[in-house]
mmCIF file of C-alpha atoms in Angstrom:
data_model
loop_
_atom_site.group_PDB
_atom_site.id
_atom_site.type_symbol
_atom_site.label_atom_id
_atom_site.label_comp_id
_atom_site.label_asym_id
_atom_site.label_seq_id
_atom_site.Cartn_x
_atom_site.Cartn_y
_atom_site.Cartn_z
ATOM 1 C CA MET A 1 -64.756 48.125 5.849
ATOM 2 C CA ASP A 2 -68.418 48.912 5.361
ATOM 3 C CA GLU A 3 -70.751 46.476 6.359
ATOM 4 C CA THR A 4 -73.772 45.493 4.437
ATOM 5 C CA GLU A 5 -77.279 45.293 5.484
ATOM 6 C CA ASN A 6 -77.518 41.516 4.920
ATOM 7 C CA GLY A 7 -74.200 40.460 6.516
ATOM 8 C CA ASN A 8 -71.117 41.601 8.014
ATOM 9 C CA LEU A 9 -68.148 41.964 5.744
ATOM 10 C CA SER A 10 -65.530 41.467 8.336
ATOM 11 C CA SER A 11 -66.840 38.092 9.413
ATOM 12 C CA ASP A 12 -66.965 37.155 5.893
ATOM 13 C CA TYR A 13 -63.371 38.315 5.566
ATOM 14 C CA ILE A 14 -62.243 36.430 8.593
ATOM 15 C CA ALA A 15 -63.963 33.317 7.416
ATOM 16 C CA TRP A 16 -62.184 33.489 4.022
ATOM 17 C CA THR A 17 -58.758 34.203 5.788
ATOM 18 C CA ILE A 18 -59.216 31.009 8.026
ATOM 19 C CA VAL A 19 -59.964 28.951 4.711
ATOM 20 C CA ALA A 20 -57.063 30.355 2.941
ATOM 21 C CA ASN A 21 -54.815 29.502 5.914
ATOM 22 C CA VAL A 22 -56.155 25.989 6.274
ATOM 23 C CA LEU A 23 -55.639 25.420 2.373
ATOM 24 C CA ALA A 24 -52.084 26.951 2.848
ATOM 25 C CA LYS A 25 -51.046 24.691 5.642
ATOM 26 C CA GLN A 26 -52.372 21.592 3.715
ATOM 27 C CA MET A 27 -50.372 22.376 0.698
ATOM 28 C CA ASN A 28 -47.453 22.954 2.727
ATOM 29 C CA MET A 29 -47.779 19.565 4.724
ATOM 30 C CA ALA A 30 -47.605 17.737 1.223
ATOM 31 C CA GLY A 31 -44.072 19.111 0.769
ATOM 32 C CA PRO A 32 -42.634 20.682 -2.273
ATOM 33 C CA SER A 33 -43.587 19.084 -5.533
ATOM 34 C CA ALA A 34 -41.073 16.812 -7.194
ATOM 35 C CA ALA A 35 -40.652 19.177 -10.141
ATOM 36 C CA TYR A 36 -39.690 21.949 -7.883
ATOM 37 C CA ASN A 37 -37.243 20.220 -5.586
ATOM 38 C CA GLY A 38 -35.364 18.785 -8.801
ATOM 39 C CA GLN A 39 -36.386 15.218 -8.291
ATOM 40 C CA ALA A 40 -38.597 14.911 -11.339
ATOM 41 C CA PRO A 41 -37.220 14.107 -14.825
ATOM 42 C CA LEU A 42 -37.370 16.860 -17.610
ATOM 43 C CA SER A 43 -40.333 17.036 -19.689
ATOM 44 C CA GLU A 44 -40.402 15.849 -23.336
ATOM 45 C CA ALA A 45 -40.554 19.603 -24.459
ATOM 46 C CA GLN A 46 -37.741 20.510 -21.921
ATOM 47 C CA MET A 47 -35.625 17.549 -23.589
ATOM 48 C CA LYS A 48 -36.371 18.679 -27.150
ATOM 49 C CA ARG A 49 -35.351 22.420 -26.325
ATOM 50 C CA ILE A 50 -31.988 20.767 -24.875
ATOM 51 C CA HIS A 51 -31.593 18.678 -28.038
ATOM 52 C CA ASP A 52 -32.096 21.824 -30.388
ATOM 53 C CA TYR A 53 -29.746 23.871 -28.103
ATOM 54 C CA PHE A 54 -26.878 21.252 -28.368
ATOM 55 C CA PHE A 55 -27.459 20.397 -31.882
ATOM 56 C CA GLY A 56 -27.060 24.091 -32.673
ATOM 57 C CA ARG A 57 -23.712 24.054 -30.735
ATOM 58 C CA LEU A 58 -21.981 21.028 -32.018
ATOM 59 C CA HIS A 59 -19.001 23.170 -33.306
ATOM 60 C CA GLY A 60 -18.481 24.950 -29.884
ATOM 61 C CA GLY A 61 -18.960 24.660 -26.265
ATOM 62 C CA PHE A 62 -21.881 25.309 -24.151
ATOM 63 C CA GLN A 63 -22.679 27.026 -20.663
ATOM 64 C CA ILE A 64 -24.803 24.928 -18.295
ATOM 65 C CA ALA A 65 -26.043 28.316 -16.677
ATOM 66 C CA GLU A 66 -27.164 29.591 -20.248
ATOM 67 C CA LEU A 67 -28.952 26.333 -20.961
ATOM 68 C CA ALA A 68 -30.530 25.962 -17.409
ATOM 69 C CA ALA A 69 -31.573 29.893 -17.650
ATOM 70 C CA THR A 70 -33.618 29.006 -20.830
ATOM 71 C CA LEU A 71 -35.329 26.391 -18.992
ATOM 72 C CA GLY A 72 -35.899 28.677 -16.076
ATOM 73 C CA MET A 73 -34.088 26.669 -13.419
ATOM 74 C CA SER A 74 -30.859 26.786 -11.361
ATOM 75 C CA ARG A 75 -27.704 25.078 -12.911
ATOM 76 C CA THR A 76 -27.663 22.630 -9.931
ATOM 77 C CA SER A 77 -31.311 21.801 -10.587
ATOM 78 C CA PHE A 78 -30.911 21.401 -14.226
ATOM 79 C CA PHE A 79 -27.805 19.163 -13.892
ATOM 80 C CA LYS A 80 -29.687 16.833 -11.559
ATOM 81 C CA ARG A 81 -32.702 16.736 -13.423
ATOM 82 C CA PHE A 82 -30.837 16.288 -16.918
ATOM 83 C CA GLY A 83 -29.007 13.544 -15.356
ATOM 84 C CA ARG A 84 -32.039 11.747 -14.109
ATOM 85 C CA THR A 85 -33.788 12.112 -17.628
ATOM 86 C CA ALA A 86 -30.729 11.415 -20.071
ATOM 87 C CA ARG A 87 -28.712 9.101 -17.836
ATOM 88 C CA VAL A 88 -25.482 10.894 -19.069
ATOM 89 C CA THR A 89 -23.851 14.205 -18.358
ATOM 90 C CA PRO A 90 -24.540 17.374 -20.691
ATOM 91 C CA ASN A 91 -21.151 16.917 -22.281
ATOM 92 C CA GLN A 92 -21.574 13.244 -23.019
ATOM 93 C CA TYR A 93 -25.025 14.035 -24.510
ATOM 94 C CA LEU A 94 -23.273 16.514 -26.890
ATOM 95 C CA GLN A 95 -20.717 13.957 -27.963
ATOM 96 C CA ILE A 96 -23.354 11.209 -28.568
ATOM 97 C CA LEU A 97 -25.155 13.949 -30.790
ATOM 98 C CA ARG A 98 -21.730 14.537 -32.697
ATOM 99 C CA VAL A 99 -21.194 10.750 -33.153
ATOM 100 C CA GLU A 100 -24.833 10.460 -34.352
ATOM 101 C CA LYS A 101 -24.064 13.156 -37.072
ATOM 102 C CA ALA A 102 -20.987 11.289 -37.991
ATOM 103 C CA LYS A 103 -22.725 8.352 -38.402
ATOM 104 C CA ILE A 104 -24.981 9.881 -40.987
ATOM 105 C CA LEU A 105 -22.108 11.728 -42.742
ATOM 106 C CA LEU A 106 -20.052 8.604 -43.072
ATOM 107 C CA ARG A 107 -22.671 7.246 -45.520
ATOM 108 C CA ASN A 108 -21.617 9.843 -47.950
ATOM 109 C CA GLU A 109 -18.716 8.256 -49.820
ATOM 110 C CA ASN A 110 -17.597 11.697 -51.167
ATOM 111 C CA LEU A 111 -16.786 13.020 -47.617
ATOM 112 C CA THR A 112 -13.301 12.476 -46.167
ATOM 113 C CA LEU A 113 -13.047 11.637 -42.545
ATOM 114 C CA ILE A 114 -11.416 15.011 -41.814
ATOM 115 C CA GLU A 115 -14.373 16.891 -43.430
ATOM 116 C CA ILE A 116 -16.834 14.857 -41.172
ATOM 117 C CA ALA A 117 -14.683 15.547 -38.254
ATOM 118 C CA PHE A 118 -14.959 19.160 -38.874
ATOM 119 C CA ALA A 119 -18.634 19.052 -39.739
ATOM 120 C CA CYS A 120 -19.247 17.383 -36.354
ATOM 121 C CA GLY A 121 -17.370 19.836 -34.396
ATOM 122 C CA TYR A 122 -14.061 17.858 -33.847
ATOM 123 C CA ALA A 123 -10.760 19.359 -34.111
ATOM 124 C CA ASP A 124 -9.359 16.801 -36.326
ATOM 125 C CA GLN A 125 -9.775 13.104 -37.512
ATOM 126 C CA SER A 126 -8.161 11.420 -34.364
ATOM 127 C CA HIS A 127 -10.443 13.323 -32.023
ATOM 128 C CA LEU A 128 -13.491 12.001 -34.004
ATOM 129 C CA ALA A 129 -12.047 8.516 -34.091
ATOM 130 C CA ARG A 130 -11.445 8.547 -30.220
ATOM 131 C CA PHE A 131 -15.230 9.496 -29.446
ATOM 132 C CA PHE A 132 -16.439 7.332 -32.280
ATOM 133 C CA LYS A 133 -14.901 4.147 -30.936
ATOM 134 C CA ARG A 134 -15.928 4.912 -27.652
ATOM 135 C CA TYR A 135 -19.630 5.142 -28.422
ATOM 136 C CA VAL A 136 -19.842 3.019 -31.514
ATOM 137 C CA ARG A 137 -17.382 0.323 -30.653
ATOM 138 C CA MET A 138 -15.613 0.626 -33.916
ATOM 139 C CA SER A 139 -13.484 3.041 -36.073
ATOM 140 C CA PRO A 140 -15.192 5.390 -38.346
ATOM 141 C CA GLY A 141 -13.415 3.596 -41.411
ATOM 142 C CA ARG A 142 -14.707 0.077 -40.336
ATOM 143 C CA TYR A 143 -18.279 1.903 -39.744
ATOM 144 C CA ARG A 144 -18.242 3.258 -43.202
ATOM 145 C CA SER A 145 -17.144 -0.077 -44.583
ATOM 146 C CA LYS A 146 -20.077 -1.944 -42.761
ATOM 147 C CA MET A 147 -22.661 0.327 -43.785
ATOM 148 C CA ARG A 148 -21.158 -0.132 -47.253
ATOM 149 C CA GLU A 149 -21.697 -3.679 -47.113
ATOM 150 C CA GLU A 150 -25.193 -3.401 -45.745
ATOM 151 C CA ASP A 151 -26.147 -1.233 -48.419
ATOM 152 C CA VAL A 152 -24.946 -3.827 -51.149
ATOM 153 C CA ALA A 153 -26.660 -6.853 -49.537
#
C-alpha cells in the first residue's frame, strides 16, 4: 500500500478492519434473524404466491420442493413457516381451496355435482362430498339447498 502525505493508509486499513470485526461480532451475538431460522411466519406476499400456486393446481398434485424453491427456501423451512402461518398443512390448504371453489360453483343450479367435482379437481362426486362434509359440515347437496333458501329469503 502506498502511504499518503496526510495519513497512513495501513493504519486506516487496520482501524476499519477492527470496526468491521466488532460489528460482525455484535451481529453474531444477536443470533440469526427469525426469518432466517424458519421461526417467522410467511409474509402476505409469500402467502399470495402460495395461494396462486395452489389455485393453479386444483386439478393435480404439487411438490413441496418446487413450491419452496419458488420462495427461495428449503422444504423444511417452508413447511415449518407455512404451518406457522396458515395453521394447516399444504395438502389441507389445497383441499380448503377446492372446497371454497365448490361452494362458489354450487350456487350455479345448471352444474351437476359431478361437474363441480371435476371442476374442483376431485376424481368423482363422492370424493367431493367427503372433503366438503369435512370442511363445511354438510353435504354439497344440502349446502346448495341452503344457499337457494337464503337467495329466496
